[in-house]
Amino acid sequence: MVEGVPLEFREAGLGDNAVDYLAAWEMQGRVHADVAAGGDDTVLLLEHPPVYTAGTRTDDHERPVDSGGAPVIDVNRGGKITFHGPGQLVGYPIVKLPERVKVVDYVRRVEEALIHVCTDFGVTTARVPGRSGVWLQADARGPERKIAAIGLRVSQRVTMHGFSLNCDVDLAWYDRFVPCGINDAGVTSLSRELGRDVKVTDVIPSVEKHLTDLLAWNDYVPTPDYEARPEPPRLNLIRPGG
């Protein structure tokens, strides 16, 4: 974000107006070209109809055997396979990174913003070194579990793709695959943790506030991490008939 110029937030399609993934991908491309040419940094906020997106590190065995009718789309971001669907806020920050900012710093700032969003709703989260995204610690309610996912691509020092935050998404979709290639942890949502409905529209003001603060590129004090976890090893398993 250029100093003195606020991020532009665009609600690209929510609820019944959820945006098809490929249409949103094309939208990102247009905005990316504009930002790379000097346009204002922009964050697209939206929901998708059910879809699985497989990043460049996805192994074959991690893909759903039965996708429940949701398409499985290979994408040009880093990371592994994840799910997007109704009840999940998807954010695509398309921002020009200052020369002094490393990509890992950008990722940590987006994670930090989402940690603060969860805090605003009374849910304690942090990072797990070795695993991207935002996590809840294992407790009496369940194992270590992810509430927000991160995946990005940087071209011409302008970011694409971004994050997803589970609000009241149907978690049964995650039973069909290995989320982010991690099979020793769970997935959760704000609604599940709080025992009440938290809609996508409920979290947008908080998301906008904390992304604006963190992507102003000022110094900040990061939330302490949870215990580090090794990233699952890559496997090359061949399915029967594959």
PDB file of C-alpha atoms in Angstrom:
ATOM      1  CA  MET A   1       0.000   0.000   0.000  1.00  0.00           C
ATOM      2  CA  VAL A   2       1.433   3.361  -1.007  1.00  0.00           C
ATOM      3  CA  GLU A   3       1.866   5.667   1.999  1.00  0.00           C
ATOM      4  CA  GLY A   4      -1.181   7.905   2.367  1.00  0.00           C
ATOM      5  CA  VAL A   5      -3.233   5.910  -0.139  1.00  0.00           C
ATOM      6  CA  PRO A   6      -5.655   3.475   1.531  1.00  0.00           C
ATOM      7  CA  LEU A   7      -6.307  -0.002   0.245  1.00  0.00           C
ATOM      8  CA  GLU A   8      -9.311  -0.241  -2.041  1.00  0.00           C
ATOM      9  CA  PHE A   9     -11.690  -2.998  -0.945  1.00  0.00           C
ATOM     10  CA  ARG A  10     -14.157  -4.433  -3.455  1.00  0.00           C
ATOM     11  CA  GLU A  11     -16.937  -6.812  -2.481  1.00  0.00           C
ATOM     12  CA  ALA A  12     -16.895  -8.773  -5.711  1.00  0.00           C
ATOM     13  CA  GLY A  13     -19.729 -11.188  -4.919  1.00  0.00           C
ATOM     14  CA  LEU A  14     -21.195 -12.592  -1.701  1.00  0.00           C
ATOM     15  CA  GLY A  15     -24.021 -14.989  -0.833  1.00  0.00           C
ATOM     16  CA  ASP A  16     -26.300 -15.602  -3.784  1.00  0.00           C
ATOM     17  CA  ASN A  17     -23.854 -13.587  -5.896  1.00  0.00           C
ATOM     18  CA  ALA A  18     -20.903 -15.851  -5.128  1.00  0.00           C
ATOM     19  CA  VAL A  19     -18.285 -15.674  -7.897  1.00  0.00           C
ATOM     20  CA  ASP A  20     -17.308 -18.690  -9.984  1.00  0.00           C
ATOM     21  CA  TYR A  21     -13.650 -19.468  -9.310  1.00  0.00           C
ATOM     22  CA  LEU A  22     -12.462 -19.136 -12.905  1.00  0.00           C
ATOM     23  CA  ALA A  23     -14.330 -15.842 -13.298  1.00  0.00           C
ATOM     24  CA  ALA A  24     -12.628 -14.567 -10.145  1.00  0.00           C
ATOM     25  CA  TRP A  25      -9.267 -15.736 -11.492  1.00  0.00           C
ATOM     26  CA  GLU A  26      -9.812 -13.658 -14.621  1.00  0.00           C
ATOM     27  CA  MET A  27     -10.861 -10.725 -12.431  1.00  0.00           C
ATOM     28  CA  GLN A  28      -7.631 -11.056 -10.452  1.00  0.00           C
ATOM     29  CA  GLY A  29      -5.640 -10.993 -13.667  1.00  0.00           C
ATOM     30  CA  ARG A  30      -7.239  -7.718 -14.745  1.00  0.00           C
ATOM     31  CA  VAL A  31      -6.706  -6.080 -11.365  1.00  0.00           C
ATOM     32  CA  HIS A  32      -3.141  -7.397 -11.176  1.00  0.00           C
ATOM     33  CA  ALA A  33      -2.308  -5.812 -14.541  1.00  0.00           C
ATOM     34  CA  ASP A  34      -3.796  -2.512 -13.351  1.00  0.00           C
ATOM     35  CA  VAL A  35      -1.850  -2.524 -10.062  1.00  0.00           C
ATOM     36  CA  ALA A  36       1.383  -3.511 -11.825  1.00  0.00           C
ATOM     37  CA  ALA A  37       0.859  -0.521 -14.134  1.00  0.00           C
ATOM     38  CA  GLY A  38       0.555   1.839 -11.148  1.00  0.00           C
ATOM     39  CA  GLY A  39      -3.073   1.463 -10.119  1.00  0.00           C
ATOM     40  CA  ASP A  40      -4.294   1.426  -6.540  1.00  0.00           C
ATOM     41  CA  ASP A  41      -3.677  -1.633  -4.380  1.00  0.00           C
ATOM     42  CA  THR A  42      -6.945  -3.572  -4.265  1.00  0.00           C
ATOM     43  CA  VAL A  43      -8.411  -6.338  -2.103  1.00  0.00           C
ATOM     44  CA  LEU A  44     -11.187  -8.425  -3.659  1.00  0.00           C
ATOM     45  CA  LEU A  45     -13.562  -9.873  -1.049  1.00  0.00           C
ATOM     46  CA  LEU A  46     -15.957 -12.605  -2.138  1.00  0.00           C
ATOM     47  CA  GLU A  47     -17.382 -16.072  -1.739  1.00  0.00           C
ATOM     48  CA  HIS A  48     -17.096 -18.927  -4.201  1.00  0.00           C
ATOM     49  CA  PRO A  49     -19.535 -21.717  -5.036  1.00  0.00           C
ATOM     50  CA  PRO A  50     -18.021 -25.044  -3.840  1.00  0.00           C
ATOM     51  CA  VAL A  51     -14.641 -25.618  -5.505  1.00  0.00           C
ATOM     52  CA  TYR A  52     -11.349 -27.347  -4.764  1.00  0.00           C
ATOM     53  CA  THR A  53      -8.205 -25.540  -5.881  1.00  0.00           C
ATOM     54  CA  ALA A  54      -4.904 -27.411  -6.150  1.00  0.00           C
ATOM     55  CA  GLY A  55      -1.713 -25.393  -5.772  1.00  0.00           C
ATOM     56  CA  THR A  56       1.556 -26.311  -7.441  1.00  0.00           C
ATOM     57  CA  ARG A  57       2.693 -28.578  -4.572  1.00  0.00           C
ATOM     58  CA  THR A  58      -0.418 -30.782  -4.505  1.00  0.00           C
ATOM     59  CA  ASP A  59       0.207 -34.535  -4.589  1.00  0.00           C
ATOM     60  CA  ASP A  60      -2.213 -36.800  -6.427  1.00  0.00           C
ATOM     61  CA  HIS A  61      -3.297 -38.689  -3.300  1.00  0.00           C
ATOM     62  CA  GLU A  62      -4.409 -35.438  -1.663  1.00  0.00           C
ATOM     63  CA  ARG A  63      -7.093 -34.767  -4.257  1.00  0.00           C
ATOM     64  CA  PRO A  64     -10.690 -35.824  -3.516  1.00  0.00           C
ATOM     65  CA  VAL A  65     -11.718 -39.216  -4.836  1.00  0.00           C
ATOM     66  CA  ASP A  66     -15.309 -37.958  -4.769  1.00  0.00           C
ATOM     67  CA  SER A  67     -15.536 -34.167  -4.980  1.00  0.00           C
ATOM     68  CA  GLY A  68     -19.263 -34.092  -4.277  1.00  0.00           C
ATOM     69  CA  GLY A  69     -19.843 -32.351  -7.597  1.00  0.00           C
ATOM     70  CA  ALA A  70     -17.428 -29.495  -6.878  1.00  0.00           C
ATOM     71  CA  PRO A  71     -14.834 -28.872  -9.616  1.00  0.00           C
ATOM     72  CA  VAL A  72     -11.141 -29.474  -8.874  1.00  0.00           C
ATOM     73  CA  ILE A  73      -9.052 -26.734 -10.486  1.00  0.00           C
ATOM     74  CA  ASP A  74      -5.260 -26.579 -10.755  1.00  0.00           C
ATOM     75  CA  VAL A  75      -3.999 -23.069 -10.025  1.00  0.00           C
ATOM     76  CA  ASN A  76      -0.708 -21.207 -10.274  1.00  0.00           C
ATOM     77  CA  ARG A  77      -0.299 -20.354  -6.604  1.00  0.00           C
ATOM     78  CA  GLY A  78       2.000 -22.046  -4.132  1.00  0.00           C
ATOM     79  CA  GLY A  79       0.807 -24.540  -1.583  1.00  0.00           C
ATOM     80  CA  LYS A  80      -1.404 -27.572  -1.799  1.00  0.00           C
ATOM     81  CA  ILE A  81      -5.097 -28.296  -2.265  1.00  0.00           C
ATOM     82  CA  THR A  82      -7.798 -26.431  -0.386  1.00  0.00           C
ATOM     83  CA  PHE A  83     -11.531 -25.848  -0.494  1.00  0.00           C
ATOM     84  CA  HIS A  84     -13.569 -22.698  -1.116  1.00  0.00           C
ATOM     85  CA  GLY A  85     -17.303 -22.449  -0.691  1.00  0.00           C
ATOM     86  CA  PRO A  86     -20.287 -20.609   0.787  1.00  0.00           C
ATOM     87  CA  GLY A  87     -19.738 -19.423   4.339  1.00  0.00           C
ATOM     88  CA  GLN A  88     -16.053 -18.764   3.758  1.00  0.00           C
ATOM     89  CA  LEU A  89     -14.671 -15.282   3.190  1.00  0.00           C
ATOM     90  CA  VAL A  90     -12.091 -15.316   0.399  1.00  0.00           C
ATOM     91  CA  GLY A  91      -9.782 -12.348   0.102  1.00  0.00           C
ATOM     92  CA  TYR A  92      -7.479 -11.617  -2.804  1.00  0.00           C
ATOM     93  CA  PRO A  93      -5.120  -8.756  -1.858  1.00  0.00           C
ATOM     94  CA  ILE A  94      -3.550  -7.506  -5.064  1.00  0.00           C
ATOM     95  CA  VAL A  95      -0.878  -5.171  -3.784  1.00  0.00           C
ATOM     96  CA  LYS A  96       2.502  -3.864  -4.882  1.00  0.00           C
ATOM     97  CA  LEU A  97       5.173  -5.011  -2.442  1.00  0.00           C
ATOM     98  CA  PRO A  98       7.653  -2.306  -1.420  1.00  0.00           C
ATOM     99  CA  GLU A  99      11.215  -3.174  -2.390  1.00  0.00           C
ATOM    100  CA  ARG A 100      12.198  -3.669   1.260  1.00  0.00           C
ATOM    101  CA  VAL A 101       9.369  -6.144   1.907  1.00  0.00           C
ATOM    102  CA  LYS A 102      10.095  -9.833   1.407  1.00  0.00           C
ATOM    103  CA  VAL A 103       7.332 -12.194   0.344  1.00  0.00           C
ATOM    104  CA  VAL A 104       7.515 -14.039   3.668  1.00  0.00           C
ATOM    105  CA  ASP A 105       6.911 -10.750   5.505  1.00  0.00           C
ATOM    106  CA  TYR A 106       3.812 -10.154   3.402  1.00  0.00           C
ATOM    107  CA  VAL A 107       2.491 -13.636   4.239  1.00  0.00           C
ATOM    108  CA  ARG A 108       3.111 -13.098   7.957  1.00  0.00           C
ATOM    109  CA  ARG A 109       1.270  -9.767   7.831  1.00  0.00           C
ATOM    110  CA  VAL A 110      -1.798 -11.326   6.205  1.00  0.00           C
ATOM    111  CA  GLU A 111      -1.726 -14.101   8.804  1.00  0.00           C
ATOM    112  CA  GLU A 112      -1.386 -11.514  11.570  1.00  0.00           C
ATOM    113  CA  ALA A 113      -4.390  -9.589  10.264  1.00  0.00           C
ATOM    114  CA  LEU A 114      -6.508 -12.753  10.344  1.00  0.00           C
ATOM    115  CA  ILE A 115      -5.269 -13.605  13.845  1.00  0.00           C
ATOM    116  CA  HIS A 116      -6.538 -10.200  14.974  1.00  0.00           C
ATOM    117  CA  VAL A 117      -9.870 -10.789  13.213  1.00  0.00           C
ATOM    118  CA  CYS A 118     -10.306 -14.023  15.162  1.00  0.00           C
ATOM    119  CA  THR A 119      -9.396 -12.190  18.372  1.00  0.00           C
ATOM    120  CA  ASP A 120     -12.106  -9.621  17.647  1.00  0.00           C
ATOM    121  CA  PHE A 121     -14.603 -12.504  17.715  1.00  0.00           C
ATOM    122  CA  GLY A 122     -13.198 -14.072  20.873  1.00  0.00           C
ATOM    123  CA  VAL A 123     -11.252 -16.907  19.215  1.00  0.00           C
ATOM    124  CA  THR A 124      -7.565 -17.286  20.129  1.00  0.00           C
ATOM    125  CA  THR A 125      -5.329 -18.259  17.220  1.00  0.00           C
ATOM    126  CA  ALA A 126      -1.689 -18.099  16.128  1.00  0.00           C
ATOM    127  CA  ARG A 127       0.745 -19.370  13.525  1.00  0.00           C
ATOM    128  CA  VAL A 128       2.259 -22.844  13.500  1.00  0.00           C
ATOM    129  CA  PRO A 129       5.821 -22.524  12.147  1.00  0.00           C
ATOM    130  CA  GLY A 130       6.274 -24.920   9.262  1.00  0.00           C
ATOM    131  CA  ARG A 131       2.596 -24.691   8.307  1.00  0.00           C
ATOM    132  CA  SER A 132       1.011 -21.663   6.690  1.00  0.00           C
ATOM    133  CA  GLY A 133      -2.282 -20.164   7.771  1.00  0.00           C
ATOM    134  CA  VAL A 134      -3.962 -19.441  11.092  1.00  0.00           C
ATOM    135  CA  TRP A 135      -4.509 -22.141  13.696  1.00  0.00           C
ATOM    136  CA  LEU A 136      -6.207 -23.008  16.966  1.00  0.00           C
ATOM    137  CA  GLN A 137      -4.197 -24.947  19.502  1.00  0.00           C
ATOM    138  CA  ALA A 138      -5.199 -28.496  20.419  1.00  0.00           C
ATOM    139  CA  ASP A 139      -7.540 -28.514  23.419  1.00  0.00           C
ATOM    140  CA  ALA A 140     -10.470 -30.386  24.920  1.00  0.00           C
ATOM    141  CA  ARG A 141     -12.573 -29.430  21.885  1.00  0.00           C
ATOM    142  CA  GLY A 142     -10.312 -31.107  19.365  1.00  0.00           C
ATOM    143  CA  PRO A 143      -6.851 -31.411  17.783  1.00  0.00           C
ATOM    144  CA  GLU A 144      -4.839 -28.537  16.374  1.00  0.00           C
ATOM    145  CA  ARG A 145      -7.075 -27.082  13.686  1.00  0.00           C
ATOM    146  CA  LYS A 146      -6.858 -24.533  10.885  1.00  0.00           C
ATOM    147  CA  ILE A 147      -9.367 -21.714  10.605  1.00  0.00           C
ATOM    148  CA  ALA A 148      -7.763 -19.678   7.801  1.00  0.00           C
ATOM    149  CA  ALA A 149      -5.657 -20.712   4.810  1.00  0.00           C
ATOM    150  CA  ILE A 150      -3.057 -18.732   2.852  1.00  0.00           C
ATOM    151  CA  GLY A 151      -1.842 -19.265  -0.715  1.00  0.00           C
ATOM    152  CA  LEU A 152      -0.298 -16.714  -3.030  1.00  0.00           C
ATOM    153  CA  ARG A 153       1.649 -15.909  -6.133  1.00  0.00           C
ATOM    154  CA  VAL A 154       3.824 -12.836  -6.749  1.00  0.00           C
ATOM    155  CA  SER A 155       4.520 -11.494 -10.237  1.00  0.00           C
ATOM    156  CA  GLN A 156       6.196  -8.133 -10.944  1.00  0.00           C
ATOM    157  CA  ARG A 157       6.236  -7.716  -7.141  1.00  0.00           C
ATOM    158  CA  VAL A 158       2.422  -7.617  -7.171  1.00  0.00           C
ATOM    159  CA  THR A 159       0.577 -10.263  -5.184  1.00  0.00           C
ATOM    160  CA  MET A 160      -2.249 -12.523  -6.345  1.00  0.00           C
ATOM    161  CA  HIS A 161      -4.481 -15.149  -4.687  1.00  0.00           C
ATOM    162  CA  GLY A 162      -4.593 -14.680  -0.929  1.00  0.00           C
ATOM    163  CA  PHE A 163      -6.549 -16.085   2.016  1.00  0.00           C
ATOM    164  CA  SER A 164      -9.735 -17.805   3.074  1.00  0.00           C
ATOM    165  CA  LEU A 165     -11.353 -17.488   6.511  1.00  0.00           C
ATOM    166  CA  ASN A 166     -13.922 -20.064   7.585  1.00  0.00           C
ATOM    167  CA  CYS A 167     -16.970 -18.324   9.008  1.00  0.00           C
ATOM    168  CA  ASP A 168     -19.986 -20.660   8.733  1.00  0.00           C
ATOM    169  CA  VAL A 169     -18.766 -22.912   5.929  1.00  0.00           C
ATOM    170  CA  ASP A 170     -20.016 -26.524   5.784  1.00  0.00           C
ATOM    171  CA  LEU A 171     -16.994 -28.384   7.165  1.00  0.00           C
ATOM    172  CA  ALA A 172     -18.157 -31.684   5.648  1.00  0.00           C
ATOM    173  CA  TRP A 173     -16.509 -30.580   2.394  1.00  0.00           C
ATOM    174  CA  TYR A 174     -13.126 -31.035   4.101  1.00  0.00           C
ATOM    175  CA  ASP A 175     -13.802 -34.712   4.739  1.00  0.00           C
ATOM    176  CA  ARG A 176     -13.404 -35.427   1.014  1.00  0.00           C
ATOM    177  CA  PHE A 177      -9.679 -34.612   0.720  1.00  0.00           C
ATOM    178  CA  VAL A 178      -6.485 -33.941   2.682  1.00  0.00           C
ATOM    179  CA  PRO A 179      -6.696 -30.196   3.442  1.00  0.00           C
ATOM    180  CA  CYS A 180      -3.412 -28.481   2.577  1.00  0.00           C
ATOM    181  CA  GLY A 181      -1.779 -31.928   2.597  1.00  0.00           C
ATOM    182  CA  ILE A 182      -1.950 -32.094   6.411  1.00  0.00           C
ATOM    183  CA  ASN A 183      -3.555 -35.267   7.742  1.00  0.00           C
ATOM    184  CA  ASP A 184      -2.650 -34.930  11.433  1.00  0.00           C
ATOM    185  CA  ALA A 185      -4.749 -31.843  12.194  1.00  0.00           C
ATOM    186  CA  GLY A 186      -8.291 -30.587  11.725  1.00  0.00           C
ATOM    187  CA  VAL A 187     -10.230 -27.737  10.159  1.00  0.00           C
ATOM    188  CA  THR A 188     -12.673 -25.456  11.936  1.00  0.00           C
ATOM    189  CA  SER A 189     -14.710 -22.255  11.584  1.00  0.00           C
ATOM    190  CA  LEU A 190     -15.648 -19.262  13.705  1.00  0.00           C
ATOM    191  CA  SER A 191     -19.211 -20.577  13.959  1.00  0.00           C
ATOM    192  CA  ARG A 192     -18.067 -23.978  15.178  1.00  0.00           C
ATOM    193  CA  GLU A 193     -15.713 -22.541  17.770  1.00  0.00           C
ATOM    194  CA  LEU A 194     -18.213 -20.012  19.106  1.00  0.00           C
ATOM    195  CA  GLY A 195     -21.326 -22.177  18.945  1.00  0.00           C
ATOM    196  CA  ARG A 196     -23.232 -19.492  17.054  1.00  0.00           C
ATOM    197  CA  ASP A 197     -23.612 -18.357  13.478  1.00  0.00           C
ATOM    198  CA  VAL A 198     -20.905 -16.001  12.254  1.00  0.00           C
ATOM    199  CA  LYS A 199     -21.637 -14.880   8.719  1.00  0.00           C
ATOM    200  CA  VAL A 200     -19.138 -13.734   6.126  1.00  0.00           C
ATOM    201  CA  THR A 201     -20.618 -10.252   6.224  1.00  0.00           C
ATOM    202  CA  ASP A 202     -20.055 -10.133   9.995  1.00  0.00           C
ATOM    203  CA  VAL A 203     -16.266 -10.366   9.640  1.00  0.00           C
ATOM    204  CA  ILE A 204     -15.684  -8.015   6.711  1.00  0.00           C
ATOM    205  CA  PRO A 205     -15.315  -4.775   8.759  1.00  0.00           C
ATOM    206  CA  SER A 206     -12.706  -6.439  10.974  1.00  0.00           C
ATOM    207  CA  VAL A 207     -10.856  -7.904   7.982  1.00  0.00           C
ATOM    208  CA  GLU A 208     -10.725  -4.513   6.278  1.00  0.00           C
ATOM    209  CA  LYS A 209      -9.461  -2.793   9.433  1.00  0.00           C
ATOM    210  CA  HIS A 210      -6.650  -5.220  10.177  1.00  0.00           C
ATOM    211  CA  LEU A 211      -5.494  -5.668   6.579  1.00  0.00           C
ATOM    212  CA  THR A 212      -5.327  -1.884   6.238  1.00  0.00           C
ATOM    213  CA  ASP A 213      -3.227  -1.667   9.409  1.00  0.00           C
ATOM    214  CA  LEU A 214      -0.842  -4.509   8.565  1.00  0.00           C
ATOM    215  CA  LEU A 215      -0.399  -3.675   4.877  1.00  0.00           C
ATOM    216  CA  ALA A 216       0.594  -0.102   5.718  1.00  0.00           C
ATOM    217  CA  TRP A 217       4.026  -1.765   6.192  1.00  0.00           C
ATOM    218  CA  ASN A 218       4.646  -0.210   9.600  1.00  0.00           C
ATOM    219  CA  ASP A 219       6.442  -2.163  12.320  1.00  0.00           C
ATOM    220  CA  TYR A 220       4.242  -4.467  14.380  1.00  0.00           C
ATOM    221  CA  VAL A 221       4.574  -6.949  17.226  1.00  0.00           C
ATOM    222  CA  PRO A 222       3.695 -10.434  15.918  1.00  0.00           C
ATOM    223  CA  THR A 223       1.510 -12.781  17.907  1.00  0.00           C
ATOM    224  CA  PRO A 224       3.659 -15.495  19.558  1.00  0.00           C
ATOM    225  CA  ASP A 225       3.720 -18.724  17.560  1.00  0.00           C
ATOM    226  CA  TYR A 226       2.488 -22.114  18.648  1.00  0.00           C
ATOM    227  CA  GLU A 227       4.849 -25.093  18.624  1.00  0.00           C
ATOM    228  CA  ALA A 228       6.474 -25.697  15.249  1.00  0.00           C
ATOM    229  CA  ARG A 229       5.266 -28.612  13.134  1.00  0.00           C
ATOM    230  CA  PRO A 230       7.151 -30.168  10.237  1.00  0.00           C
ATOM    231  CA  GLU A 231       5.548 -29.825   6.851  1.00  0.00           C
ATOM    232  CA  PRO A 232       4.237 -33.198   5.647  1.00  0.00           C
ATOM    233  CA  PRO A 233       6.643 -34.892   3.207  1.00  0.00           C
ATOM    234  CA  ARG A 234       5.733 -34.989  -0.449  1.00  0.00           C
ATOM    235  CA  LEU A 235       4.563 -38.360  -1.683  1.00  0.00           C
ATOM    236  CA  ASN A 236       4.136 -39.726  -5.164  1.00  0.00           C
ATOM    237  CA  LEU A 237       1.373 -42.240  -4.685  1.00  0.00           C
ATOM    238  CA  ILE A 238      -0.467 -43.662  -7.674  1.00  0.00           C
ATOM    239  CA  ARG A 239      -4.137 -44.426  -7.225  1.00  0.00           C
ATOM    240  CA  PRO A 240      -5.543 -47.656  -8.599  1.00  0.00           C
ATOM    241  CA  GLY A 241      -6.166 -47.083 -12.283  1.00  0.00           C
ATOM    242  CA  GLY A 242      -4.088 -43.885 -12.159  1.00  0.00           C
TER     243      GLY A 242
END
